[in-house]
Amino acid sequence: MGRYFQEEIETASREQIEKWQNEGLLDVVKRVYENVPYYRKKMEEAGVTPDDIKSAADLPKLPFLTKDDLREAYPYDLMALPLKDCVRIQSTSGTTGRRVVDFYTHNDIDMWENGCARAIVAAGGDDEDVVQVSYGYGLFTGGPGLNGGSHKVGCLTLPMSSGNTDRQLQFMTDLGATILCCTPSYASYLAESIHERNIKDKIKLKAGIFGAEAWSEEMRHDIEDRLGIKAYDIYGLTEIEGPGVAFECAEQEGMHICEDYFLPEIVDPDTLLPVPDGEIGELVFTSFAKEAFPLIRYRTKDITYITREKCKCGRTHARIHRLMGRTDDMLIIKGVNVYPSQVEEVLIKHGMPSNYQLVVDRVNNSDTMEVNVEMTPEMFSDSVADITKKEKEIVNALKSMLGIYAKVKLVEPKSITRSEGKAVRVIDKRKI
């Protein structure tokens, strides 16, 4: 299989990629205008018809779609095909308000699994590997996506789902799992559990494919060191299809977007105007190849930047930088934009574990932020003076990074609830 799952596609010329995207955009705009009243109304309100769209250069003429639109159109009002043509739904892991759902035809699932298969091969996987899929299954897209991608590559697939760590480690050791797929926070927890059980010598993992939440470069290196693997980022979101929209290769200089299926943009989150390649902004996707549930100019809320230069791995599809945060999990504290990933970066640089929580509150009309972070067992045995000194060290580092004061409290090992899915990093008690 070599370095690519679909070499001809993954190394296509920019001219070919743009041809796919231009043709796909014209097709999807016409399809939704004719078949989706919700879209047609939005386009009419924007004063645009399919005839106005000649190529991807005309994307800014089209209206954006947001998660609010998906909730308003729930469940069926954004479908571009009759229900009888669909064979699957998936849904977000969120629990508030109306759920966000995605619908799939057989071809949509095939496309989704191709993206995940590309990610597995890019991480060094082939039909000799044992892939342990420890993302959640069911409605959540993580498990089904990587499960299907693993099958396409020909790997032995362990459909573990998340949780039940004893069973995870039993199968990991007994069946010799070589590639682990899960959230980075759960990978960190598994690494901790392996260390506690003293079974590192029984682990055969060589790579991990981690996504579904933002994680820092420092956290990547921490997981790599503790598991003895190379850790790869993967990107996706339920609304677009699930994991496999973009993925890292061995160069780890950004995640390759499957541009034969998706048309990416980066826009200024305030003005919503496109920004040049290399400039940071909000990631926007048009899923022009999707049949059942295509989305046009969907605002992901994810902050990153894009490059279209050919990668040293030989892949030609555009790359997005690892996510820098989200516009909607960005905290504004005393007028300063704060991302949990910034805090995580500081903590790991100062030798702290990745189990932490930010508690934000408002006292006497002033914002406060407390960072609770677990000590390692070794730190816990230190003197009170040593612990206090470490807290002050982190306080100063956070102030240097963020520009504001945050109280730091080092807490006992295991006192912060572990996550088997997406980690709960922020508790915001403010009544805003």
Coordinates of C-alpha atoms in Angstrom, one line a residue:
M1 CA 0.0 0.0 0.0
G2 CA 3.0 2.3 0.6
R3 CA 2.7 5.9 1.7
Y4 CA -0.8 6.6 0.4
F5 CA -4.2 5.0 0.5
Q6 CA -5.3 6.6 -2.8
E7 CA -2.1 7.9 -4.3
E8 CA -3.5 9.3 -7.6
I9 CA -6.0 11.4 -5.6
E10 CA -3.8 12.3 -2.7
T11 CA -1.0 13.5 -5.0
A12 CA -3.2 15.1 -7.7
S13 CA -2.1 18.4 -9.2
R14 CA -3.5 21.7 -7.9
E15 CA -5.2 22.1 -11.2
Q16 CA -7.0 18.8 -10.9
I17 CA -8.0 19.6 -7.3
E18 CA -9.4 23.0 -8.3
K19 CA -11.3 21.3 -11.2
W20 CA -12.9 18.8 -8.7
Q21 CA -13.8 21.7 -6.4
N22 CA -15.2 24.0 -9.1
E23 CA -17.3 21.3 -10.7
G24 CA -18.4 20.1 -7.3
L25 CA -19.4 23.5 -6.1
L26 CA -21.5 24.2 -9.2
D27 CA -23.2 20.9 -8.8
V28 CA -24.0 21.2 -5.1
V29 CA -25.3 24.7 -5.3
K30 CA -27.7 23.7 -8.1
R31 CA -28.8 20.6 -6.1
V32 CA -29.6 22.4 -2.9
Y33 CA -31.3 25.3 -4.6
E34 CA -33.6 22.8 -6.4
N35 CA -34.1 20.3 -3.6
V36 CA -33.7 22.1 -0.3
P37 CA -36.3 24.9 0.4
Y38 CA -34.3 26.0 3.5
Y39 CA -31.2 26.6 1.3
R40 CA -33.2 28.2 -1.5
K41 CA -34.7 30.7 1.0
K42 CA -31.2 31.6 2.4
M43 CA -29.9 32.1 -1.2
E44 CA -32.9 34.2 -2.2
E45 CA -32.4 36.4 0.9
A46 CA -28.7 36.8 -0.1
G47 CA -29.8 37.7 -3.7
V48 CA -27.9 34.8 -5.3
T49 CA -28.9 32.1 -7.7
P50 CA -27.0 29.1 -9.0
D51 CA -26.3 31.0 -12.2
D52 CA -24.2 33.5 -10.2
I53 CA -21.8 30.8 -9.2
K54 CA -19.2 30.0 -11.9
S55 CA -16.3 28.8 -9.7
A56 CA -14.9 28.6 -6.2
A57 CA -14.0 32.3 -6.6
D58 CA -17.7 33.0 -6.2
L59 CA -18.0 31.4 -2.8
P60 CA -18.2 34.7 -1.0
K61 CA -21.5 35.4 -2.8
L62 CA -23.1 32.5 -1.0
P63 CA -24.6 32.7 2.5
F64 CA -22.9 31.0 5.5
L65 CA -24.5 28.2 7.4
T66 CA -24.2 27.9 11.2
K67 CA -25.0 25.4 13.9
D68 CA -28.1 27.5 14.6
D69 CA -29.3 26.8 11.1
L70 CA -28.8 23.0 11.6
R71 CA -30.8 23.1 14.9
E72 CA -33.5 25.2 13.3
A73 CA -33.7 22.8 10.3
Y74 CA -33.7 19.7 12.6
P75 CA -34.3 17.0 11.7
Y76 CA -35.0 16.8 7.9
D77 CA -35.1 20.4 6.5
L78 CA -31.5 20.4 5.1
M79 CA -31.6 17.0 3.4
A80 CA -30.9 17.1 -0.3
L81 CA -32.3 13.6 -1.0
P82 CA -35.4 11.6 0.0
L83 CA -35.2 9.7 3.2
K84 CA -35.4 6.4 1.4
D85 CA -32.0 7.1 -0.2
C86 CA -30.3 7.5 3.2
V87 CA -28.9 4.5 5.1
R88 CA -27.3 6.1 8.3
I89 CA -27.5 9.1 10.7
Q90 CA -24.9 10.3 13.1
S91 CA -25.2 13.0 15.7
T92 CA -23.1 15.3 17.8
S93 CA -22.0 14.4 21.3
G94 CA -23.5 17.6 22.8
T95 CA -26.6 17.3 25.0
T96 CA -28.0 20.8 25.0
G97 CA -30.9 22.0 22.8
R98 CA -31.8 20.3 19.6
R99 CA -29.3 17.7 18.4
V100 CA -27.3 18.3 15.3
V101 CA -27.6 15.3 12.9
D102 CA -25.9 14.2 9.7
F103 CA -27.4 11.9 7.1
Y104 CA -25.5 9.5 4.8
T105 CA -26.0 7.6 1.6
H106 CA -23.9 4.5 0.8
N107 CA -21.6 6.8 -1.2
D108 CA -21.4 9.3 1.7
I109 CA -20.2 6.5 4.0
D110 CA -17.7 5.3 1.4
M111 CA -16.3 8.8 1.1
W112 CA -16.1 9.2 4.9
E113 CA -14.3 5.9 5.3
N114 CA -11.8 6.8 2.5
G115 CA -10.8 9.9 4.5
C116 CA -10.2 7.8 7.6
A117 CA -8.3 5.1 5.7
R118 CA -6.1 7.9 4.3
A119 CA -5.4 9.0 7.8
I120 CA -4.5 5.5 9.0
V121 CA -2.1 4.9 6.1
A122 CA -0.6 8.4 6.6
A123 CA 0.1 7.4 10.2
G124 CA 2.1 4.3 8.9
G125 CA -0.8 1.8 9.0
D126 CA -1.3 -1.1 6.6
D127 CA -3.0 -4.5 6.5
E128 CA -0.5 -5.9 9.0
D129 CA -1.7 -3.5 11.8
V130 CA -4.1 -4.0 14.7
V131 CA -6.1 -0.8 15.1
Q132 CA -7.7 -0.2 18.5
V133 CA -10.6 2.2 18.0
S134 CA -11.4 3.7 21.4
Y135 CA -13.5 6.5 20.2
G136 CA -17.2 6.3 21.2
Y137 CA -19.4 4.3 18.9
G138 CA -23.2 4.7 18.4
L139 CA -24.3 8.2 17.3
F140 CA -20.9 9.7 17.9
T141 CA -18.9 9.7 14.6
G142 CA -15.4 8.9 16.0
G143 CA -15.8 5.1 16.4
P144 CA -17.8 4.3 13.2
G145 CA -15.5 6.5 11.1
L146 CA -12.1 5.0 12.1
N147 CA -13.7 1.6 12.3
G148 CA -14.7 1.8 8.6
G149 CA -11.4 3.3 7.6
S150 CA -9.5 0.6 9.4
H151 CA -11.5 -2.1 7.5
K152 CA -10.7 -0.4 4.2
V153 CA -7.0 -0.5 4.9
G154 CA -7.3 -4.2 5.8
C155 CA -6.3 -3.8 9.5
L156 CA -7.5 -6.1 12.2
T157 CA -9.9 -3.8 13.9
L158 CA -10.7 -3.7 17.7
P159 CA -14.0 -1.9 18.0
M160 CA -13.5 -1.1 21.7
S161 CA -15.4 2.2 22.0
S162 CA -14.5 4.4 25.0
G163 CA -14.3 3.5 28.6
N164 CA -13.7 0.3 30.5
T165 CA -10.0 0.9 30.8
D166 CA -9.2 -2.6 32.2
R167 CA -10.7 -4.2 29.1
Q168 CA -9.0 -1.6 26.8
L169 CA -5.6 -2.6 28.3
Q170 CA -6.4 -6.4 28.2
F171 CA -7.1 -6.3 24.5
M172 CA -4.3 -3.9 23.8
T173 CA -1.8 -6.3 25.3
D174 CA -3.4 -9.6 24.4
L175 CA -4.0 -8.8 20.7
G176 CA -1.0 -6.6 20.2
A177 CA -2.6 -3.3 19.1
T178 CA -0.2 -1.2 17.1
I179 CA -2.4 1.9 16.4
L180 CA -4.6 3.6 18.9
C181 CA -7.5 5.8 17.9
C182 CA -9.1 8.0 20.6
T183 CA -9.3 11.5 22.1
P184 CA -5.9 12.9 23.3
S185 CA -7.3 13.2 26.8
Y186 CA -8.2 9.5 26.9
A187 CA -4.8 8.6 25.4
S188 CA -3.2 10.5 28.2
Y189 CA -5.4 8.6 30.7
L190 CA -4.5 5.2 29.1
A191 CA -0.8 6.2 29.3
E192 CA -1.2 6.9 33.0
S193 CA -3.0 3.6 33.5
I194 CA -0.3 1.7 31.7
H195 CA 2.4 3.3 33.9
E196 CA 0.4 2.5 37.1
R197 CA 0.1 -1.2 36.1
N198 CA 3.7 -1.4 35.0
I199 CA 2.9 -3.0 31.7
K200 CA 4.7 -0.7 29.3
D201 CA 6.9 -3.6 28.1
K202 CA 3.7 -5.4 26.9
I203 CA 2.5 -2.5 24.8
K204 CA 3.2 -2.8 21.0
L205 CA 1.7 0.5 19.9
K206 CA 3.6 2.4 17.3
A207 CA 1.2 5.2 16.5
G208 CA -1.9 7.0 17.7
I209 CA -4.6 8.9 15.8
F210 CA -6.1 11.4 18.2
G211 CA -8.8 14.0 17.6
A212 CA -12.3 15.3 18.6
E213 CA -10.8 18.0 20.9
A214 CA -8.1 20.6 20.8
W215 CA -4.7 19.6 22.2
S216 CA -1.3 21.3 22.3
E217 CA 2.0 20.3 20.8
E218 CA 3.3 19.9 24.4
M219 CA 0.5 17.4 25.1
R220 CA 1.4 15.5 21.9
H221 CA 5.0 15.1 23.0
D222 CA 3.9 14.1 26.5
I223 CA 1.7 11.3 25.1
E224 CA 4.4 10.2 22.7
D225 CA 7.0 10.0 25.5
R226 CA 4.7 8.0 27.8
L227 CA 3.3 5.6 25.2
G228 CA 6.4 5.3 23.1
I229 CA 4.5 6.2 19.9
K230 CA 4.2 8.8 17.2
A231 CA 1.0 10.8 17.8
Y232 CA -1.0 12.0 14.8
D233 CA -3.8 14.6 14.7
I234 CA -7.0 14.0 12.8
Y235 CA -9.8 16.5 12.2
G236 CA -13.5 16.2 11.5
L237 CA -16.9 17.3 12.7
T238 CA -20.2 15.5 12.6
E239 CA -21.9 18.2 10.6
I240 CA -19.5 17.7 7.7
E241 CA -19.1 13.9 8.0
G242 CA -17.0 13.0 11.0
P243 CA -13.2 12.3 11.5
G244 CA -11.2 12.1 8.3
V245 CA -12.0 15.6 6.9
A246 CA -8.3 16.3 7.4
F247 CA -5.3 14.3 8.9
E248 CA -1.6 14.5 9.6
C249 CA 1.1 12.7 7.7
A250 CA 4.5 11.8 9.0
E251 CA 5.9 15.3 8.4
Q252 CA 3.4 16.6 10.9
E253 CA 3.3 20.1 9.3
G254 CA -0.4 20.5 9.2
M255 CA -3.4 18.3 8.5
H256 CA -4.1 17.4 4.9
I257 CA -7.7 18.3 3.9
C258 CA -9.5 15.8 1.6
E259 CA -10.0 18.4 -1.0
D260 CA -11.6 16.1 -3.5
Y261 CA -14.6 16.1 -1.1
F262 CA -14.3 19.4 0.8
L263 CA -13.7 23.1 -0.2
P264 CA -12.0 25.0 2.7
E265 CA -12.0 28.7 3.4
I266 CA -10.5 30.8 6.2
V267 CA -12.5 33.9 7.1
D268 CA -12.1 36.7 9.6
P269 CA -14.5 35.7 12.4
D270 CA -15.5 39.3 12.9
T271 CA -15.9 40.6 9.3
L272 CA -16.5 37.2 7.8
L273 CA -14.3 38.2 4.8
P274 CA -11.9 35.7 3.4
V275 CA -8.3 36.1 4.6
P276 CA -5.1 35.1 2.6
D277 CA -3.4 31.7 3.0
G278 CA -1.3 31.7 6.1
E279 CA -3.4 34.2 8.0
I280 CA -5.3 32.9 11.1
G281 CA -9.0 32.9 11.0
E282 CA -12.1 30.7 11.3
L283 CA -12.3 27.5 9.2
V284 CA -15.3 27.3 6.9
F285 CA -16.2 24.2 4.8
T286 CA -18.3 23.4 1.8
S287 CA -19.0 19.6 1.6
F288 CA -19.6 19.6 -2.2
A289 CA -19.3 15.8 -2.6
K290 CA -21.9 14.9 0.1
E291 CA -25.1 13.5 -1.4
A292 CA -27.6 13.3 1.5
F293 CA -26.6 16.3 3.7
P294 CA -24.3 18.7 1.8
L295 CA -23.4 21.9 3.7
I296 CA -22.3 25.1 2.0
R297 CA -20.0 27.6 3.7
Y298 CA -20.5 26.0 7.1
R299 CA -18.8 27.9 9.9
T300 CA -16.9 25.4 12.0
K301 CA -15.9 28.0 14.8
D302 CA -12.4 26.4 14.7
I303 CA -9.5 28.8 14.6
T304 CA -6.5 27.9 12.3
Y305 CA -4.7 28.8 9.1
I306 CA -4.3 27.1 5.8
T307 CA -1.4 26.5 3.3
R308 CA -1.7 25.1 -0.2
E309 CA 2.0 24.4 -0.7
K310 CA 2.9 20.8 -1.6
C311 CA 4.0 18.8 1.5
K312 CA 7.3 17.0 1.7
C313 CA 5.3 13.8 2.0
G314 CA 4.2 14.2 -1.6
R315 CA 0.6 15.0 -0.8
T316 CA -0.8 18.1 -2.6
H317 CA -4.0 18.7 -0.8
A318 CA -4.2 21.9 1.3
R319 CA -3.2 21.7 5.0
I320 CA -4.6 23.3 8.0
H321 CA -2.5 24.0 11.1
R322 CA -3.5 22.2 14.2
L323 CA -6.4 23.9 15.8
M324 CA -5.6 26.9 18.0
G325 CA -8.9 27.0 19.7
R326 CA -12.5 27.7 18.9
T327 CA -14.4 31.0 18.7
D328 CA -17.1 29.5 20.9
D329 CA -14.9 27.9 23.6
M330 CA -12.8 31.0 23.7
L331 CA -13.1 32.6 27.1
I332 CA -13.1 36.4 27.5
I333 CA -11.7 37.1 30.9
K334 CA -11.2 40.8 31.9
G335 CA -11.4 41.6 28.2
V336 CA -8.6 39.1 27.2
N337 CA -9.2 36.2 24.9
V338 CA -8.1 33.0 26.6
Y339 CA -8.1 29.5 25.1
P340 CA -7.8 26.4 27.3
S341 CA -5.0 25.1 24.9
Q342 CA -2.9 28.1 25.9
V343 CA -3.2 27.1 29.6
E344 CA -2.4 23.5 28.8
E345 CA 0.7 24.5 26.9
V346 CA 2.0 26.4 30.0
L347 CA 1.2 23.5 32.4
I348 CA 2.9 20.8 30.4
K349 CA 6.0 23.1 29.8
H350 CA 6.3 23.2 33.6
G351 CA 6.1 19.5 34.1
M352 CA 2.5 19.2 35.1
P353 CA 0.1 16.4 34.0
S354 CA -2.6 17.2 31.4
N355 CA -5.4 16.7 33.9
Y356 CA -6.6 20.2 34.7
Q357 CA -9.7 22.4 34.9
L358 CA -10.3 26.1 34.5
V359 CA -12.9 27.6 36.9
V360 CA -14.0 31.0 35.8
D361 CA -16.2 33.1 38.0
R362 CA -17.3 36.8 38.6
V363 CA -16.7 38.3 42.0
N364 CA -17.7 41.9 42.7
N365 CA -18.2 42.5 39.0
S366 CA -14.7 41.3 38.2
D367 CA -13.7 38.1 36.4
T368 CA -11.6 35.5 38.2
M369 CA -9.9 32.4 36.8
E370 CA -8.6 29.5 38.9
V371 CA -6.5 26.8 37.3
N372 CA -6.8 23.5 39.2
V373 CA -4.1 21.0 38.1
E374 CA -3.2 17.6 39.5
M375 CA 0.2 16.9 40.9
T376 CA 2.1 13.9 40.0
P377 CA 2.5 11.4 42.9
E378 CA 6.1 12.6 43.2
M379 CA 5.0 16.2 43.6
F380 CA 2.3 15.3 46.1
S381 CA 5.0 14.0 48.4
D382 CA 6.9 17.3 48.3
S383 CA 6.9 19.9 51.1
V384 CA 4.2 22.6 51.3
A385 CA 6.9 25.1 50.5
D386 CA 7.9 23.3 47.3
I387 CA 4.2 23.1 46.2
T388 CA 3.6 26.7 46.9
K389 CA 6.8 27.6 44.9
K390 CA 5.5 25.6 41.9
E391 CA 2.1 27.3 42.1
K392 CA 3.8 30.7 42.0
E393 CA 6.0 29.6 39.0
I394 CA 2.9 28.6 37.0
V395 CA 1.1 31.8 38.0
N396 CA 3.9 33.9 36.6
A397 CA 4.1 31.8 33.4
L398 CA 0.4 32.1 32.8
K399 CA 0.5 35.8 33.3
S400 CA 3.3 36.0 30.8
M401 CA 1.3 33.9 28.3
L402 CA -2.1 35.4 28.8
G403 CA -1.5 38.9 30.2
I404 CA -3.8 38.4 33.2
Y405 CA -3.6 36.9 36.6
A406 CA -4.9 33.4 37.3
K407 CA -4.9 31.6 40.6
V408 CA -3.2 28.2 40.4
K409 CA -4.1 25.4 42.8
L410 CA -2.2 22.1 42.7
V411 CA -4.5 19.4 43.8
E412 CA -4.1 15.7 44.8
P413 CA -3.5 13.1 42.1
K414 CA -6.7 11.5 40.7
S415 CA -8.9 14.3 42.2
I416 CA -10.0 15.7 38.9
T417 CA -12.6 13.4 37.1
R418 CA -11.0 11.5 34.3
S419 CA -12.6 11.7 30.8
E420 CA -13.2 8.7 28.5
G421 CA -14.4 11.0 25.8
K422 CA -14.0 14.8 25.4
A423 CA -12.4 16.3 28.5
V424 CA -14.4 18.9 30.4
R425 CA -11.7 21.6 30.8
V426 CA -13.8 24.7 31.6
I427 CA -16.3 25.4 34.4
D428 CA -17.7 28.9 33.8
K429 CA -19.8 30.0 36.8
R430 CA -20.3 33.6 35.5
K431 CA -23.9 34.7 35.0
I432 CA -23.3 36.6 31.7

